[in-house]
Short mmCIF file of C-alpha atoms and ligand atoms in Angstrom, two decimals:
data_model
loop_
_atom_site.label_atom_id
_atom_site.label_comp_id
_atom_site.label_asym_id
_atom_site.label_seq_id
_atom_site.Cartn_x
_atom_site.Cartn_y
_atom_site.Cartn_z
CA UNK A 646 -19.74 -48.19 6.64
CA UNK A 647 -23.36 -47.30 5.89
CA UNK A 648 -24.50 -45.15 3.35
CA UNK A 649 -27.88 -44.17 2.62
CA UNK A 650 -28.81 -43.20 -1.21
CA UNK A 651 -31.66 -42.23 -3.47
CA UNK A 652 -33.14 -45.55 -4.42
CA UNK A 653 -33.15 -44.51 -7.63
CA UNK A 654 -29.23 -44.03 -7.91
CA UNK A 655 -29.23 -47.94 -6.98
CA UNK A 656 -30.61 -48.64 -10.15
CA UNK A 657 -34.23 -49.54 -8.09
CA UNK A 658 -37.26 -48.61 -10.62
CA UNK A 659 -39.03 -46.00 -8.05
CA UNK A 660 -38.29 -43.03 -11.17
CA UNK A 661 -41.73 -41.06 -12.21
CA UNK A 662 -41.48 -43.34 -15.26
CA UNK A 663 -40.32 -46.21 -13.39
CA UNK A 664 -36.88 -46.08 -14.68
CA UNK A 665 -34.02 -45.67 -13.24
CA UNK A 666 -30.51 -43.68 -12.46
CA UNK A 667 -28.22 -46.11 -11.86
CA UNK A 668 -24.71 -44.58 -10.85
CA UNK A 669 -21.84 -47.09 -11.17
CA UNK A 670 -19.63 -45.35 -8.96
CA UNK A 671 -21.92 -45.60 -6.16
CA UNK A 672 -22.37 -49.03 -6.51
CA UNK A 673 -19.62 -50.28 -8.54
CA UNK A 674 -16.84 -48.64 -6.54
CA UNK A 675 -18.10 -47.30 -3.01
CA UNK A 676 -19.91 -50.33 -2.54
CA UNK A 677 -16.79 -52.31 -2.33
CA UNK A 678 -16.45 -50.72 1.19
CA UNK A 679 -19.88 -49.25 2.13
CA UNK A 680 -23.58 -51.17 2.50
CA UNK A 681 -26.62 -48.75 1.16
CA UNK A 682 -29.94 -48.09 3.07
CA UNK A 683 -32.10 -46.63 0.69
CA UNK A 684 -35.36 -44.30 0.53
CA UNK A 685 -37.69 -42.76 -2.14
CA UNK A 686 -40.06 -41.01 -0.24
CA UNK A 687 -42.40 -39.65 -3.72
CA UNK A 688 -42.58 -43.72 -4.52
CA UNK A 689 -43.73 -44.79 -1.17
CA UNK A 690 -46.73 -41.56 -1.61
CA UNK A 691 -47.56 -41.29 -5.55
CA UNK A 692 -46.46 -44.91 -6.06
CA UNK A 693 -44.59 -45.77 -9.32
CA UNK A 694 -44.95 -44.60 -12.23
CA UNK A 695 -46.41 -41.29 -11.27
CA UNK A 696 -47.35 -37.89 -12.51
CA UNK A 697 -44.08 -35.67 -11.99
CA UNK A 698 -43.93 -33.07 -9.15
CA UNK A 699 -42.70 -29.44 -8.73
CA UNK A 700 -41.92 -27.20 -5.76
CA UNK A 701 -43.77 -24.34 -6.12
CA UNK A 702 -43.28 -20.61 -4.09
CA UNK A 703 -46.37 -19.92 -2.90
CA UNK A 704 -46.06 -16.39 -1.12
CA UNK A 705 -43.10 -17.61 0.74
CA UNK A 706 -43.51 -20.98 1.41
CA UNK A 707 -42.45 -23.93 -0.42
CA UNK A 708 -45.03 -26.32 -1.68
CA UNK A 709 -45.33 -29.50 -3.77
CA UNK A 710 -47.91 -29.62 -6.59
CA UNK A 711 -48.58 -31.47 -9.12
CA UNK A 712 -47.55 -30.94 -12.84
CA UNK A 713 -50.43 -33.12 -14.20
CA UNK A 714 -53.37 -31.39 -11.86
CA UNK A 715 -51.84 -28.35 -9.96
CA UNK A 716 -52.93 -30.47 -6.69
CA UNK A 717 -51.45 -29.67 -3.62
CA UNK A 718 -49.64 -32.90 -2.75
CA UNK A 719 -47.15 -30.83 0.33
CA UNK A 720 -48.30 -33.24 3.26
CA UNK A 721 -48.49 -36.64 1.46
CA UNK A 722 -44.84 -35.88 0.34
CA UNK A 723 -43.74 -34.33 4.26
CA UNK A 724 -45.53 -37.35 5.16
CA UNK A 725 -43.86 -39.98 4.06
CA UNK A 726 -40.50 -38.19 3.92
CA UNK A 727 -40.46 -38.35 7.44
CA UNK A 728 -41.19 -41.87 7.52
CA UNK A 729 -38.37 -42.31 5.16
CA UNK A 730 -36.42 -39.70 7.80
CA UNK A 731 -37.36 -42.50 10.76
CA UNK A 732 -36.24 -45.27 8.85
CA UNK A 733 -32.50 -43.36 8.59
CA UNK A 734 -32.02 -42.73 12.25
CA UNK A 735 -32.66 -46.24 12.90
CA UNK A 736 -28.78 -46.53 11.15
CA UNK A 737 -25.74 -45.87 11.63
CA UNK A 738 -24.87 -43.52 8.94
CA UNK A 739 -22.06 -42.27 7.52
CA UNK A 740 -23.17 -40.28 4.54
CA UNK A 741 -26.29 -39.90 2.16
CA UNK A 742 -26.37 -39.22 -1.56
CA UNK A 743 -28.88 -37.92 -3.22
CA UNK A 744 -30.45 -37.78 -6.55
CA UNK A 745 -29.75 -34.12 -7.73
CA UNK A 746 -32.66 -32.33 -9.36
CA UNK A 747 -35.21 -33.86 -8.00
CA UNK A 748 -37.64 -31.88 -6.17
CA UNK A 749 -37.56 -34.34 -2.73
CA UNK A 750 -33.77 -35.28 -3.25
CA UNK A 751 -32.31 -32.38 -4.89
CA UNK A 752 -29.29 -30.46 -2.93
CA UNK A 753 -29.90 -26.85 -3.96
CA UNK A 754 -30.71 -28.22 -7.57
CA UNK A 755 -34.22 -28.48 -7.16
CA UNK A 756 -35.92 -26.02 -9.40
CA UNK A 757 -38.63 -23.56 -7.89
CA UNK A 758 -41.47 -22.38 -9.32
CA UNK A 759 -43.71 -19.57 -9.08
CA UNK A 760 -47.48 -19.46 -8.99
CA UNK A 761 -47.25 -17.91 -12.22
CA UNK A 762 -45.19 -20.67 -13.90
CA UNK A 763 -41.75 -18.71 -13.74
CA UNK A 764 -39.11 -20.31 -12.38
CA UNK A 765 -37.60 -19.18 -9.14
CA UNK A 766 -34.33 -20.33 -8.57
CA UNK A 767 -33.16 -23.67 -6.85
CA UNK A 768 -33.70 -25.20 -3.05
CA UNK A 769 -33.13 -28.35 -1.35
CA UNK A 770 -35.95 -31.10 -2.04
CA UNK A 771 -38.29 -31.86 0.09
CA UNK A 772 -36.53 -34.33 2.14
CA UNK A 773 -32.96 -33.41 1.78
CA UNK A 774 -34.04 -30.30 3.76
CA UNK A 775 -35.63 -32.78 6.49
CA UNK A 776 -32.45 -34.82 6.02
CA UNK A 777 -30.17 -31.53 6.14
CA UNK A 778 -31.12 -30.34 9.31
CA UNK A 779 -31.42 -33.56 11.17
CA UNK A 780 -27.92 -34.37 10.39
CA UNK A 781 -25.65 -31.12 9.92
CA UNK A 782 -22.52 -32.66 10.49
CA UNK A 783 -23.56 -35.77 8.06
CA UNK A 784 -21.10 -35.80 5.01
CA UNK A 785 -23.93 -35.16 2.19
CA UNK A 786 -23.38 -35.00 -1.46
CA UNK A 787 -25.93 -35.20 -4.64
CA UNK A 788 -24.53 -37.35 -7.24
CA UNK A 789 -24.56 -34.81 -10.23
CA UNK A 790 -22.14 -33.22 -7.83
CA UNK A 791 -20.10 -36.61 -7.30
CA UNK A 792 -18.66 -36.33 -11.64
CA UNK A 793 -16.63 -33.65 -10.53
CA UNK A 794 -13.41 -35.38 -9.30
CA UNK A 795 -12.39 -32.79 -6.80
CA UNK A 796 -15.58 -32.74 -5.26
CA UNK A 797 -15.92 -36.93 -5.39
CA UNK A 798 -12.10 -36.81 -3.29
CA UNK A 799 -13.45 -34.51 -0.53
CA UNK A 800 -16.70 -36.50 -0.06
CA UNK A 801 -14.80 -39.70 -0.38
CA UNK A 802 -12.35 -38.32 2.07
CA UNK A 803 -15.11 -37.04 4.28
CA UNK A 804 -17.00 -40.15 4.49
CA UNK A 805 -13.79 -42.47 5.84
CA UNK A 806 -12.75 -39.56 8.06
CA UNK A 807 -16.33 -39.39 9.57
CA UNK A 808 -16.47 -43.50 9.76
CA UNK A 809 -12.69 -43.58 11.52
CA UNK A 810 -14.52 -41.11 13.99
CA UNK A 811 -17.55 -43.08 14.75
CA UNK A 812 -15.60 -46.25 15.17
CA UNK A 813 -13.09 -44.15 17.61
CA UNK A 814 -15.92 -43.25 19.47
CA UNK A 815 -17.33 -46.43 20.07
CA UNK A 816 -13.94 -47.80 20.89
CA UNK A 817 -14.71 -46.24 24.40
CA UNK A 818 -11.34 -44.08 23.81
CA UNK A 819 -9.40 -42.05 26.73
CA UNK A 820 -7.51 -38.75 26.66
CA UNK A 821 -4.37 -40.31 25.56
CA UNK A 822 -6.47 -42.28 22.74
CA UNK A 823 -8.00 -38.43 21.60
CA UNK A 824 -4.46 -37.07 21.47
CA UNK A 825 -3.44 -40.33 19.24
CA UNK A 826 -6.67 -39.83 17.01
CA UNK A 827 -5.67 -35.93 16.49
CA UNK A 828 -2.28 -36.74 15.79
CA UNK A 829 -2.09 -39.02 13.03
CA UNK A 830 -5.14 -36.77 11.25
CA UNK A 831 -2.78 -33.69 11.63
CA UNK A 832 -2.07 -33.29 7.99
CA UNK A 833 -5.52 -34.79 6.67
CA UNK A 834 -7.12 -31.76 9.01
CA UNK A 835 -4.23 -29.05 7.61
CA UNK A 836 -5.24 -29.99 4.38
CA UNK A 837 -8.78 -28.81 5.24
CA UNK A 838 -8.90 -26.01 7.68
CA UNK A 839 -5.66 -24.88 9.59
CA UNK A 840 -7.43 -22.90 11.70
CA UNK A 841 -9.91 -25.57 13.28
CA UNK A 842 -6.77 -27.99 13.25
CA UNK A 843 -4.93 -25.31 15.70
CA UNK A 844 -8.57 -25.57 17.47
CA UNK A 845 -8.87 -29.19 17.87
CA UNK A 846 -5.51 -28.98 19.14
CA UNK A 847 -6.48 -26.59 21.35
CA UNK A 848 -9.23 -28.80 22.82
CA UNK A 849 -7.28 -31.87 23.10
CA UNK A 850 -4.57 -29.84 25.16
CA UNK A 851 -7.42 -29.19 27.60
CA UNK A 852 -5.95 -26.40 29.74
CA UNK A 853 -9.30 -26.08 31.84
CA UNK A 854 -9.45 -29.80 32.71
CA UNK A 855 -12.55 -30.32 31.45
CA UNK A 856 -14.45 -33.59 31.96
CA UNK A 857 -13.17 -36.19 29.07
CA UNK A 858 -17.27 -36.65 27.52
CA UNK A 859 -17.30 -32.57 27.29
CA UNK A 860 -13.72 -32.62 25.74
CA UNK A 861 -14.45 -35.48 23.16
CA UNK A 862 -18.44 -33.75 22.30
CA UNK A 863 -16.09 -30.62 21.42
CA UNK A 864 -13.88 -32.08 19.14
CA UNK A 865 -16.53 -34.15 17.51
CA UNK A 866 -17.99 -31.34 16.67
CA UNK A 867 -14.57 -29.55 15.33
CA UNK A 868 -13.31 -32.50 13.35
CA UNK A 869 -16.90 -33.16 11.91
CA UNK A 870 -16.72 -29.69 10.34
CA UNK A 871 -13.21 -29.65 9.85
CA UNK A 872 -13.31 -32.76 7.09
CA UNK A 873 -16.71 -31.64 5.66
CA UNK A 874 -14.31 -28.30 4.08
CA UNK A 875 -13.02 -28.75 1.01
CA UNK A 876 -9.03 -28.74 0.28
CA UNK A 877 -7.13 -26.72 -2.16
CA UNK A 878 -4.32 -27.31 -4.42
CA UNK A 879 -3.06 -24.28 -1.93
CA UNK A 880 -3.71 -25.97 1.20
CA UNK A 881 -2.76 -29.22 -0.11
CA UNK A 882 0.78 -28.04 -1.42
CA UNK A 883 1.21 -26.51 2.23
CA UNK A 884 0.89 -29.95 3.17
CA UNK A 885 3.15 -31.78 0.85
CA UNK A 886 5.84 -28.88 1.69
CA UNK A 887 5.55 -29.89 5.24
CA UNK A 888 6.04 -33.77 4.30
CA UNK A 889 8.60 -32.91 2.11
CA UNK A 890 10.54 -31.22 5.12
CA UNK A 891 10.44 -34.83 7.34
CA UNK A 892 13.84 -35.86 4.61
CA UNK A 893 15.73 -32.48 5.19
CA UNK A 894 18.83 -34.48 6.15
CA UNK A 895 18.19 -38.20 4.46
CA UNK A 896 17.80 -36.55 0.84
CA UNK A 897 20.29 -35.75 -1.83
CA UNK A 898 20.20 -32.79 -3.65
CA UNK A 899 19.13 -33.81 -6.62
CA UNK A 900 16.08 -36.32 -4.76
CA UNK A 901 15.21 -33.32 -3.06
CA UNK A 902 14.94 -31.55 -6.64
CA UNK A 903 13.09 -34.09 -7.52
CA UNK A 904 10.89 -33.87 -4.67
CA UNK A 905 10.21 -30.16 -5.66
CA UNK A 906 9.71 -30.42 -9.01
CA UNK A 907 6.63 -33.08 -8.06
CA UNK A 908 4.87 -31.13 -5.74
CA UNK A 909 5.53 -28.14 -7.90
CA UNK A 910 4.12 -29.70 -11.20
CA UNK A 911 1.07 -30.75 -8.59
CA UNK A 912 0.10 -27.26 -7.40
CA UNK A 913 0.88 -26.54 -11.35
CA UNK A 914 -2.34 -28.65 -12.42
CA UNK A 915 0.39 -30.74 -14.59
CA UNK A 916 0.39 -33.75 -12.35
CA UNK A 917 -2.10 -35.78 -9.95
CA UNK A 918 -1.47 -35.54 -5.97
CA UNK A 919 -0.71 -39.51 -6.34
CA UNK A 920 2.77 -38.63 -7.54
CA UNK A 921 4.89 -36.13 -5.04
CA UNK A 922 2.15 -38.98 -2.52
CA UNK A 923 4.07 -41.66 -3.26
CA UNK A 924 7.34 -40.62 -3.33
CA UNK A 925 6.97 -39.07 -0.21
CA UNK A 926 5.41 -42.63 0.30
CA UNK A 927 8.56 -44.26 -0.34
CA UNK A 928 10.79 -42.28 1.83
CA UNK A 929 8.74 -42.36 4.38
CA UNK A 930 8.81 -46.26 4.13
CA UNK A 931 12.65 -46.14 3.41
CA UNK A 932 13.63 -43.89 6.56
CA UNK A 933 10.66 -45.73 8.48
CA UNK A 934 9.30 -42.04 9.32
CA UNK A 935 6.65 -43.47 11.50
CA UNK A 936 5.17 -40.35 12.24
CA UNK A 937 4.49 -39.96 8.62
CA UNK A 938 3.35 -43.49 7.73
CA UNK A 939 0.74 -42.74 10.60
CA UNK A 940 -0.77 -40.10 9.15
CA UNK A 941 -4.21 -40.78 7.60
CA UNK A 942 -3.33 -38.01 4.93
CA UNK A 943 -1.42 -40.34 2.92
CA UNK A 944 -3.76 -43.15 3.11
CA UNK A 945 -7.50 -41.72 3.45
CA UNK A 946 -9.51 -44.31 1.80
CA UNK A 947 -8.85 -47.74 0.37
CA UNK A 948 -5.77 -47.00 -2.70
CA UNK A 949 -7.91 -49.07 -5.18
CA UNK A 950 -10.75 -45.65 -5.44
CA UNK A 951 -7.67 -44.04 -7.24
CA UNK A 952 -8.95 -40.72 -6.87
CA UNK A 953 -5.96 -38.87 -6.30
CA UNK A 954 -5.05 -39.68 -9.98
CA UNK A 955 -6.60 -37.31 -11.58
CA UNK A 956 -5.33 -33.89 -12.31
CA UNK A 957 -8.96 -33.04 -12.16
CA UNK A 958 -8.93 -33.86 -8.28
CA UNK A 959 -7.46 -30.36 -7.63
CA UNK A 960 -8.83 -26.97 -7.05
S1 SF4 B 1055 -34.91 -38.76 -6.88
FE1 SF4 B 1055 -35.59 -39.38 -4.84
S2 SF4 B 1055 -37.81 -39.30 -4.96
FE2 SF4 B 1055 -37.08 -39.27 -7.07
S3 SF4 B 1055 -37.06 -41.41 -7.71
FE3 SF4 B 1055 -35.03 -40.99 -6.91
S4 SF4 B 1055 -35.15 -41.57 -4.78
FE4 SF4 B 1055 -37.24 -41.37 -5.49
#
């Protein structure tokens, strides 16, 4: 899986000051399963170090200029953020993270100025607004956004859902393939967005026999935006009712209670997902519920990111 990231994040000295903002998750962690392309587009036009930058509101549109001069500096920065833009489609991505606050990288952190000096609310940097609409369906997160653990478990999530799609669709797949795919990412699509689940559903069932490269663009598109929404505790308890309801008959009473009491203390905020997850786990390995050991929901991304062990990984 390919991932591209703020140089900086990667602990690369490209920073105003030629520092750095190294971020051990990103490389400690993710890059135990992903590879990084990189790109700094204010290094490769101020060069390093460098007087600092600001986006400015100038009757509507949004400039670059400096802090040190009040220069103008828009097209050297559009410039080579495009060039940084070219290098990206030249990769197979699965996600990008960028540096938050910055004004090229920042997500809707970047701060705006006006003319006057007064600040003007945030916007996306310079080139995360290239990057954003080049790639809408793109799983995109800044890192300042990545501490919260609820917000790190959909992007996680996101990413390997988005990767398991790419490699489907390169697997050169048929309509019995697609109806595979959609099945065993029926409770990892629940737990985002019921609605477009009942949708993809919908498209997979292809009632108007349409051609199998129209069918598969569709639900690309669907499950793209589908796994980019976040979950709930709400949505996610639906789930682990419905998983819960595959032992109706195996369980005793007091397992079932047991059962309850897990998910309950989950939706509670009192326990992480990981614990009603595994026991459900376990039956489903005991009673060899292969429908359930299937499903994607229960194993998203590689066990050892331990993100579903926080009680923080619910909202
Ligand atoms: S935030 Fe973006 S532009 Fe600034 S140093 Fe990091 S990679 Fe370069």
């Amino acid at each position: 899986m390919k991932i591209a990231v703020s140089a900086c994040l990667l602990g690369e000295k490209v920073r105003f000051d030629a520092g750095h903002k190294h971020d051990h998750f990103i490389t400690d962690e993710l890059g135990k399963f992903a590879s990084f392309v990189t790109f700094c587009p204010e290094h490769l036009a101020f060069g390093t170090p460098r007087p600092t930058v600001r986006l400015v509101n100038v009757e509507g549109n949004t400039r670059v200029h400096s802090n040190k001069t009040g220069d103008d500096l828009t097209n050297t920065l559009i410039h080579t953020s495009r060039d940084e833009l070219s290098k990206l489609e030249n990769e197979p991505l699965c996600g990008i993270i960028f540096k938050s606050k910055s004004p090229s990288c920042g997500m809707n952190s970047a701060k705006m100025y006006l003319t006057n000096g007064m600040s003007d609310g945030k916007e996306d940097g310079v080139f995360m607004a290239m990057c954003r609409e080049r790639y809408p369906l793109l799983p995109m997160e800044e890192e300042g956004r990545l501490q919260d653990a609820w917000l790190r478990e959909n992007f996680v999530m996101q990413l390997f859902a988005f990767d398991k799609f790419e490699q489907f669709k390169v697997s050169q797949p048929n309509l019995g393939d697609l109806v595979r795919f959609h099945t065993v990412h029926k409770f990892l699509l629940q737990s985002k967005d019921e609605k477009l689940y009942r949708e993809l559903g919908n498209i997979v069932g292809n009632r108007e026999s349409l051609s199998f490269e129209v069918l598969l663009a569709m639900y690309e598109l669907g499950f793209k935006t589908a796994i980019g929404r976040k979950s709930s505790i709400k949505k996610t308890r639906n789930v682990l009712d419905h998983l819960a309801g595959f032992f109706k008959k195996e369980l005793t009473k007091s397992e079932k209670e047991t059962l309850r009491e897990q998910i309950d203390d989950f939706a509670n905020k009192l326990t992480p997902l990981i614990v009603p997850l595994s026991t459900i786990h376990l039956y489903a390995k005991k009673y060899d519920t292969r429908y359930l050991l299937d499903q994607t929901f229960l194993n998203p991304y590689p066990k050892t990111l331990a993100l579903r062990s926080h009680i923080d990984g619910g909202k």
